[in-house]
Amino acid sequence: MRLTRYFLPVLKENPAEAKIVSHRLMLRAGMIKQASAGIYSWLPMGLKVMQRIERIVHEEQARAGHLPVLMPTLQSADLWRESGRYDDYGEEMLRMQDRHGRDMLYTPTAEELITDIFRAHVSSYKDLPLTLYQIQWKFRDEIRPRFGVMRGREFYMKDGYNFDVDYEHALHAYNRHMVSYLRSYERMGLQAIPMRADSGPIGGEDTHEFLVLAETGESEVFYDSAITGLTLGDRDIDYTNWDQCALIAREWTEPYARTDETHDEALFNQVPEARRKVSRGIEVGQIFYFGTKYSDAMGASVVNDKGEQVPVHMGSHGIGVSRLLGAIIEASHDDNGIVWPEGVTPFHCGIVNLRQGDAGTDRVCEDLYAAMTAAGLEPLYDDREERAGAKFATMDLIGLPWRITVGPRGVKNGVVELTCRRTGESEELKPEMALARVKEIYSSV
Ligand code: ATP
Ligand code: MG
């Protein structure tokens, strides 16, 4: 993409309404525009990052054997009356009527709808295990929408639902989701810590929230610092292997890690003092096992291998896709702007032409642009007639992890400069070497 052809409405001033850094930077970098309280339009660069996040989620769900579906945002109230949640959900549910006076609602989550799909089409244990998920807009009429996309009213969420014949299978589904979530966050350059949680209005027996540590997080968190050393790295994961998934889940849930809602001071005090940490965190996902709550209420059952009719065991699992943009920025920025992790960056590399219109620098930039594109990467070429300082400030603000700077002096010596956004370190290289380095960096992302 050439910057002169892009729509990147950056703001020079800090928007007064933004109280936290991620909200401020998303507005300044022209990623979102507020439409009304807690509701945003996604501008090209904001949408691009969201799509990268979405893709990681889809890929990891596919690896785990989960199947994508898409359910409507507008639902009839009838199903919610069956489960009893139409009345229970309260003020956060946006309710409306169609022209015939029928009660409708904008989906805050979709347990009812998915259970209805299940009971219409599945009747035997032979069709299990089954996990269906979607990435779809949700609406919750939050009393205090704030912090930009972090606590919106309309937000984009992955919600998945597993159906299993008994507790043991459902437990594996729980562990499998935990591993797939850990892997997804890791690919986004994030550490999200699973913390034992309350189940809240969804109602559950076992549940973990995933929290990203950040000063601006809404939850107070208490954890054993041993957990921050854990990574999956390039561990080979077989999602059909019950033992492996259980082992990883145990590894990640053994160290103490809880939010203020479930914090247990006595247990926490058993952690060696030097490892006891109190901090704040942003919830970027949650997994639930809730047994037969919805299947009992809505009559979703299967025939098991003994020929008995049994209610199906279920769980539901969510990732805050739009909130993740805020969480990633909270975890990865500096005074000059965003620092995107390679896994989610909107463009792989910036190309800055220090003297637009100079035959030499223009040619090197165009060659790099073409070669990078041919290699399957997406560069953002700053081809504006602007001062170097302004070009660097824009690149720093929008946070591309790598930048190649092309100036007349370098071109004369046959070199360009490759700069890492995170460390600020630069290196002079031949253009083809700079390109090879960028290709190599992304080959493992
Ligand atoms: P919270 O406690 O933050 O209100 P929740 O526990 O009610 O969230 P879940 O039902 O677990 O939310 O939804 C799954 C994920 O969706 C959450 O982990 C969070 O990342 C995201 N999410 C929930 N509410 C919002 C919101 N108002 N704006 C943006 N993302 C949200
Ligand atoms: Mg939650």
XYZ file of C-alpha atoms and ligand atoms in Angstrom:
477
model
C 0.000 0.000 0.000
C 1.155 3.508 -0.828
C 0.430 5.990 1.910
C -0.750 8.618 -0.598
C -3.509 6.206 -1.665
C -4.402 5.017 1.817
C -6.981 6.345 4.249
C -5.058 6.888 7.454
C -6.589 9.896 9.192
C -3.946 10.404 11.924
C -4.617 13.000 14.613
C -1.897 15.409 15.727
C -3.519 16.252 19.046
C -4.324 13.870 21.842
C -8.094 13.319 21.882
C -9.376 14.605 25.228
C -11.975 11.854 25.676
C -9.400 9.053 25.664
C -8.372 8.133 29.184
C -6.024 5.248 28.458
C -3.132 4.866 26.076
C -4.663 2.249 23.767
C -7.782 4.311 23.182
C -5.660 7.408 22.573
C -3.359 5.628 20.128
C -6.176 3.920 18.226
C -7.820 7.297 17.661
C -4.549 9.064 16.861
C -3.483 6.355 14.420
C -6.809 6.632 12.603
C -7.913 3.080 13.363
C -11.398 3.746 14.724
C -13.964 6.494 14.915
C -16.625 6.625 17.567
C -20.129 6.423 16.105
C -22.006 6.679 19.406
C -21.285 5.723 23.019
C -19.412 2.400 23.011
C -19.997 1.896 19.270
C -17.239 2.359 16.717
C -16.588 2.430 13.018
C -13.483 0.533 12.026
C -11.286 2.459 9.605
C -8.973 0.623 7.182
C -5.980 0.148 9.466
C -8.045 -0.758 12.525
C -10.010 -3.270 10.482
C -6.804 -4.738 9.078
C -5.420 -5.478 12.546
C -8.755 -6.922 13.625
C -8.723 -9.205 10.587
C -5.231 -10.424 11.458
C -6.410 -11.273 14.953
C -9.492 -12.937 13.551
C -7.389 -15.053 11.234
C -5.193 -16.326 14.058
C -8.317 -17.280 15.997
C -9.790 -19.106 12.983
C -6.537 -20.975 12.299
C -6.161 -22.185 15.879
C -9.822 -23.194 16.093
C -9.436 -25.170 12.863
C -6.372 -26.932 14.278
C -8.370 -27.853 17.371
C -11.036 -29.397 15.131
C -13.683 -26.766 15.835
C -16.087 -25.785 13.054
C -17.028 -22.231 12.118
C -20.666 -21.196 11.784
C -22.349 -17.806 11.634
C -25.479 -17.091 13.628
C -27.670 -13.998 13.400
C -27.153 -10.941 15.597
C -30.915 -10.443 15.890
C -32.681 -13.244 17.694
C -36.206 -14.021 18.738
C -36.874 -13.770 22.480
C -38.673 -17.134 22.489
C -35.543 -19.281 22.787
C -34.301 -17.109 25.621
C -37.597 -17.631 27.436
C -37.024 -21.381 27.173
C -33.678 -21.146 28.941
C -35.015 -18.627 31.428
C -32.419 -16.046 30.498
C -34.748 -13.560 28.822
C -35.666 -12.269 32.261
C -32.362 -13.079 33.986
C -30.067 -11.213 31.634
C -31.215 -7.780 32.747
C -30.449 -4.314 31.454
C -27.410 -5.310 29.398
C -29.650 -6.994 26.852
C -30.834 -4.744 24.035
C -34.461 -5.635 23.395
C -36.701 -4.572 20.537
C -39.868 -5.519 18.705
C -40.390 -6.186 15.033
C -43.367 -4.754 13.091
C -45.587 -7.620 14.213
C -44.912 -6.869 17.864
C -42.679 -9.910 18.345
C -39.962 -9.567 20.965
C -36.457 -9.604 19.521
C -33.012 -8.994 20.955
C -29.496 -8.243 19.773
C -27.342 -11.199 20.752
C -25.112 -10.696 23.825
C -23.999 -14.369 23.479
C -25.496 -17.382 21.729
C -25.922 -20.452 23.976
C -29.658 -20.644 23.227
C -29.344 -20.406 19.463
C -26.562 -22.977 19.252
C -28.445 -25.390 21.519
C -31.450 -25.028 19.253
C -29.304 -25.913 16.229
C -27.889 -28.888 18.076
C -31.214 -30.357 19.210
C -32.644 -30.040 15.712
C -29.865 -32.029 14.077
C -27.949 -34.232 16.513
C -29.337 -37.242 18.324
C -26.522 -39.775 18.680
C -23.226 -39.928 20.554
C -21.719 -40.988 17.227
C -21.976 -37.390 16.028
C -19.931 -36.193 19.012
C -17.642 -34.590 19.978
C -18.853 -31.437 18.262
C -17.602 -27.905 18.752
C -19.116 -25.055 16.762
C -17.947 -21.474 16.982
C -18.460 -18.122 15.324
C -16.822 -14.723 15.232
C -19.711 -12.310 15.305
C -20.782 -8.926 16.652
C -22.334 -8.852 20.084
C -24.213 -6.131 21.881
C -24.277 -5.574 25.623
C -25.724 -2.337 26.873
C -22.866 -1.709 29.302
C -23.783 0.841 31.928
C -20.447 2.594 31.486
C -18.868 1.981 28.085
C -15.302 3.278 28.243
C -11.712 2.874 27.168
C -12.604 2.718 23.490
C -12.932 -0.809 22.127
C -12.009 -2.309 25.498
C -15.453 -1.885 26.981
C -17.725 -1.194 24.086
C -21.433 -1.809 23.782
C -21.100 -3.350 20.336
C -18.034 -5.596 20.166
C -16.620 -8.410 18.064
C -16.295 -11.726 19.814
C -15.403 -15.302 19.102
C -17.885 -17.549 20.861
C -17.583 -21.312 20.724
C -19.724 -24.121 22.120
C -18.770 -27.721 22.738
C -21.193 -30.643 22.907
C -20.004 -33.856 24.524
C -21.523 -37.123 25.626
C -20.246 -37.061 29.217
C -18.133 -35.210 31.739
C -14.822 -36.799 30.666
C -15.254 -35.740 27.062
C -16.368 -32.270 28.134
C -13.288 -31.975 30.331
C -11.104 -32.704 27.338
C -13.003 -30.042 25.373
C -12.265 -27.611 28.199
C -8.558 -28.422 28.187
C -8.437 -28.336 24.398
C -9.950 -24.859 24.422
C -7.486 -23.734 27.039
C -4.554 -24.873 24.899
C -5.982 -23.355 21.708
C -6.498 -20.045 23.512
C -2.973 -20.044 24.941
C -1.649 -20.670 21.465
C -3.781 -17.968 19.876
C -2.669 -15.311 22.359
C 0.942 -16.356 22.021
C 0.766 -15.927 18.245
C -0.570 -12.418 18.846
C 2.553 -11.625 20.867
C 0.622 -11.630 24.123
C 0.920 -13.420 27.377
C -2.587 -14.085 28.668
C -2.699 -15.824 32.030
C -5.539 -18.251 32.774
C -7.113 -17.361 36.113
C -9.752 -19.261 38.019
C -12.923 -17.192 37.797
C -16.505 -16.801 38.887
C -19.014 -17.960 36.361
C -21.318 -14.913 36.465
C -24.661 -14.965 34.635
C -23.716 -17.764 32.219
C -23.705 -20.181 35.164
C -20.974 -22.742 35.453
C -18.986 -25.320 37.242
C -15.522 -24.681 35.947
C -14.237 -21.536 34.340
C -11.031 -19.658 33.646
C -10.542 -16.119 32.421
C -7.476 -15.152 30.408
C -5.892 -11.915 31.538
C -3.228 -9.737 29.978
C -1.234 -7.875 32.594
C -1.547 -4.093 32.204
C -1.733 -1.181 34.640
C -4.934 0.013 33.028
C -6.718 -3.336 33.395
C -10.119 -3.286 35.061
C -9.449 -6.328 37.266
C -7.074 -6.582 40.168
C -5.050 -9.780 39.820
C -2.969 -11.868 42.208
C -0.508 -14.358 40.802
C 2.585 -16.442 41.283
C 5.276 -14.930 39.034
C 6.317 -18.476 38.059
C 3.470 -18.441 35.561
C 4.918 -15.569 33.545
C 7.818 -17.803 32.499
C 5.586 -20.331 30.733
C 5.367 -20.469 26.923
C 4.172 -23.044 24.422
C 6.854 -22.001 21.947
C 6.932 -24.372 19.007
C 5.759 -27.326 21.066
C 4.024 -29.867 18.861
C 0.422 -29.997 19.938
C -1.991 -32.779 19.154
C -5.456 -31.547 20.063
C -6.830 -35.084 19.987
C -4.410 -36.150 22.693
C -6.313 -35.954 25.997
C -3.203 -36.430 28.141
C -1.174 -33.766 26.395
C -3.956 -31.169 26.615
C -4.571 -32.041 30.280
C -0.865 -31.757 31.025
C -0.579 -28.317 29.443
C -3.756 -27.128 31.167
C -2.357 -28.350 34.488
C 0.972 -26.634 33.872
C -0.806 -23.320 33.297
C -3.329 -23.591 36.099
C -1.150 -24.924 38.907
C 0.584 -21.642 39.787
C -1.695 -19.358 41.790
C -3.464 -16.830 39.536
C -6.810 -15.257 40.373
C -8.753 -12.053 39.980
C -10.152 -10.142 42.947
C -13.458 -11.995 42.470
C -12.024 -15.360 43.457
C -8.890 -14.328 45.318
C -8.055 -16.450 48.381
C -5.565 -14.731 50.660
C -4.671 -17.875 52.625
C -3.855 -19.834 49.460
C -1.949 -16.898 48.001
C 0.207 -16.715 51.130
C 1.475 -20.208 50.434
C 3.279 -18.860 47.357
C 6.892 -17.894 48.255
C 6.849 -14.183 49.031
C 9.282 -13.131 46.296
C 6.969 -14.670 43.689
C 3.713 -13.140 44.999
C 2.573 -10.440 42.583
C -0.373 -8.082 42.718
C -1.161 -6.228 39.532
C -3.959 -5.367 37.140
C -5.221 -7.242 34.104
C -7.424 -7.054 31.015
C -9.776 -9.973 30.383
C -9.304 -11.120 26.789
C -11.139 -14.425 26.967
C -12.972 -16.914 29.107
C -13.767 -20.617 28.975
C -16.664 -22.310 30.778
C -17.805 -25.812 31.456
C -21.413 -25.694 32.562
C -22.558 -29.287 32.286
C -26.191 -29.811 31.311
C -27.600 -26.409 32.274
C -28.858 -25.504 28.786
C -29.372 -29.027 27.519
C -31.695 -29.770 30.473
C -33.600 -26.521 30.041
C -33.917 -26.848 26.269
C -34.056 -30.609 25.823
C -30.766 -31.275 24.005
C -29.880 -34.937 24.446
C -28.267 -37.837 22.608
C -28.403 -41.598 22.774
C -25.168 -42.882 24.319
C -23.320 -46.117 23.494
C -25.491 -48.017 25.978
C -28.654 -46.912 24.225
C -29.619 -44.473 26.987
C -30.978 -40.979 26.305
C -28.623 -38.553 28.110
C -28.485 -34.737 28.240
C -25.474 -33.406 26.395
C -22.598 -31.782 28.326
C -21.726 -28.325 27.157
C -19.233 -25.539 27.556
C -18.905 -22.105 26.040
C -15.752 -20.217 25.254
C -15.178 -16.599 24.300
C -12.394 -14.427 22.955
C -12.763 -10.647 22.919
C -11.526 -10.069 19.376
C -12.123 -6.294 19.254
C -10.979 -5.818 22.854
C -7.725 -7.562 21.932
C -6.611 -4.585 19.832
C -6.735 -2.427 22.951
C -5.101 -5.099 25.093
C -2.243 -5.619 22.639
C -1.570 -1.873 22.502
C -1.692 -1.572 26.302
C 0.918 -4.332 26.475
C 3.036 -3.058 23.583
C 3.637 0.671 23.038
C 6.103 3.424 23.928
C 6.020 7.219 24.127
C 6.017 7.520 20.329
C 3.186 5.144 19.566
C 2.129 1.570 19.037
C 4.620 -1.308 18.706
C 2.751 -4.087 16.885
C 3.867 -7.664 17.452
C 4.748 -9.265 14.088
C 1.785 -11.641 14.368
C -0.862 -8.920 14.127
C 0.816 -5.953 12.456
C -1.344 -4.260 9.778
C 1.623 -4.013 7.391
C 4.770 -6.067 7.620
C 7.257 -3.314 6.919
C 7.290 0.431 6.348
C 9.295 1.925 3.496
C 10.290 5.531 4.062
C 11.534 7.562 1.137
C 13.573 10.462 2.525
C 13.573 12.387 -0.744
C 10.407 11.766 -2.693
C 10.905 12.727 -6.337
C 14.630 11.936 -6.353
C 15.219 9.444 -9.163
C 17.635 7.344 -7.087
C 15.593 7.011 -3.884
C 12.331 6.580 -5.826
C 13.772 3.682 -7.802
C 15.151 1.859 -4.744
C 11.830 2.304 -2.935
C 9.820 1.066 -5.908
C 12.087 -1.972 -6.308
C 11.801 -2.833 -2.608
C 8.049 -2.372 -2.743
C 7.690 -4.679 -5.721
C 10.038 -7.336 -4.321
C 8.384 -7.335 -0.920
C 4.935 -7.648 -2.456
C 6.141 -10.464 -4.700
C 7.395 -12.238 -1.572
C 3.868 -12.243 -0.189
C 4.459 -9.452 2.310
C 2.501 -6.225 2.647
C 4.660 -3.106 2.817
C 3.388 0.379 3.577
C 5.335 2.825 1.433
C 5.408 6.409 2.713
C 5.558 8.144 -0.654
C 4.325 11.520 0.608
C 6.258 14.683 -0.047
C 6.915 15.276 3.625
C 9.859 16.016 5.894
C 11.753 13.013 7.240
C 10.706 13.883 10.802
C 7.017 13.773 9.921
C 7.431 10.443 8.119
C 9.256 8.872 11.066
C 6.640 10.204 13.494
C 3.838 8.597 11.464
C 5.668 5.269 11.224
C 6.368 5.289 14.969
C 2.768 6.176 15.773
C 1.242 3.401 13.673
C 3.784 0.957 15.033
C 4.950 -1.235 12.139
C 7.609 -3.525 13.650
C 10.131 -2.955 10.817
C 11.021 0.058 8.717
C 13.350 0.457 5.753
C 14.601 3.990 5.250
C 15.881 5.026 1.834
C 17.893 8.255 1.570
C 20.042 9.816 -1.165
C 23.316 9.330 0.721
C 22.632 5.638 1.329
C 21.559 5.092 -2.257
C 24.885 6.532 -3.428
C 26.650 3.929 -1.237
C 24.273 1.149 -2.235
C 22.658 0.790 1.219
C 19.370 1.342 3.015
C 18.626 1.363 6.726
C 16.617 -1.364 8.459
C 15.149 -0.275 11.806
C 13.430 -2.311 14.496
C 10.507 -0.395 16.023
C 10.782 -2.174 19.366
C 14.477 -1.617 20.070
C 15.079 1.405 17.841
C 18.209 -0.311 16.535
C 19.187 0.359 12.920
C 21.484 -1.373 10.530
C 22.793 -0.353 7.101
C 22.376 -3.088 4.543
C 22.194 -3.607 0.820
C 18.514 -3.382 -0.209
C 18.382 -7.080 -1.120
C 19.841 -8.014 2.278
C 17.297 -5.846 4.077
C 14.557 -7.567 2.120
C 15.973 -11.008 2.935
C 16.018 -10.123 6.644
C 12.394 -8.994 6.634
C 11.376 -12.146 4.766
C 13.229 -14.290 7.282
C 11.625 -12.552 10.265
C 8.130 -13.211 8.939
C 8.819 -16.747 7.797
C 8.531 -17.905 11.412
C 5.512 -15.811 12.406
P -16.359 -8.426 31.396
O -16.209 -9.101 32.733
O -15.124 -7.714 30.950
O -17.605 -7.588 31.305
P -17.541 -10.827 30.471
O -16.927 -11.789 31.421
O -18.910 -10.363 30.723
O -16.568 -9.571 30.317
P -17.628 -12.887 28.458
O -19.061 -13.212 28.454
O -16.681 -13.788 29.144
O -17.437 -11.383 28.977
O -17.189 -12.612 26.926
C -16.005 -13.124 26.329
C -15.008 -12.031 26.049
O -15.593 -10.953 25.326
C -14.458 -11.380 27.305
O -13.400 -12.145 27.844
C -13.962 -10.044 26.780
O -12.651 -10.170 26.247
C -14.932 -9.737 25.661
N -15.903 -8.718 26.086
C -16.893 -8.861 26.979
N -17.585 -7.716 27.142
C -17.006 -6.812 26.312
C -17.248 -5.443 26.005
N -18.248 -4.780 26.599
N -16.462 -4.823 25.100
C -15.466 -5.497 24.492
N -15.171 -6.786 24.734
C -15.925 -7.439 25.638
Mg -15.810 -13.177 31.039
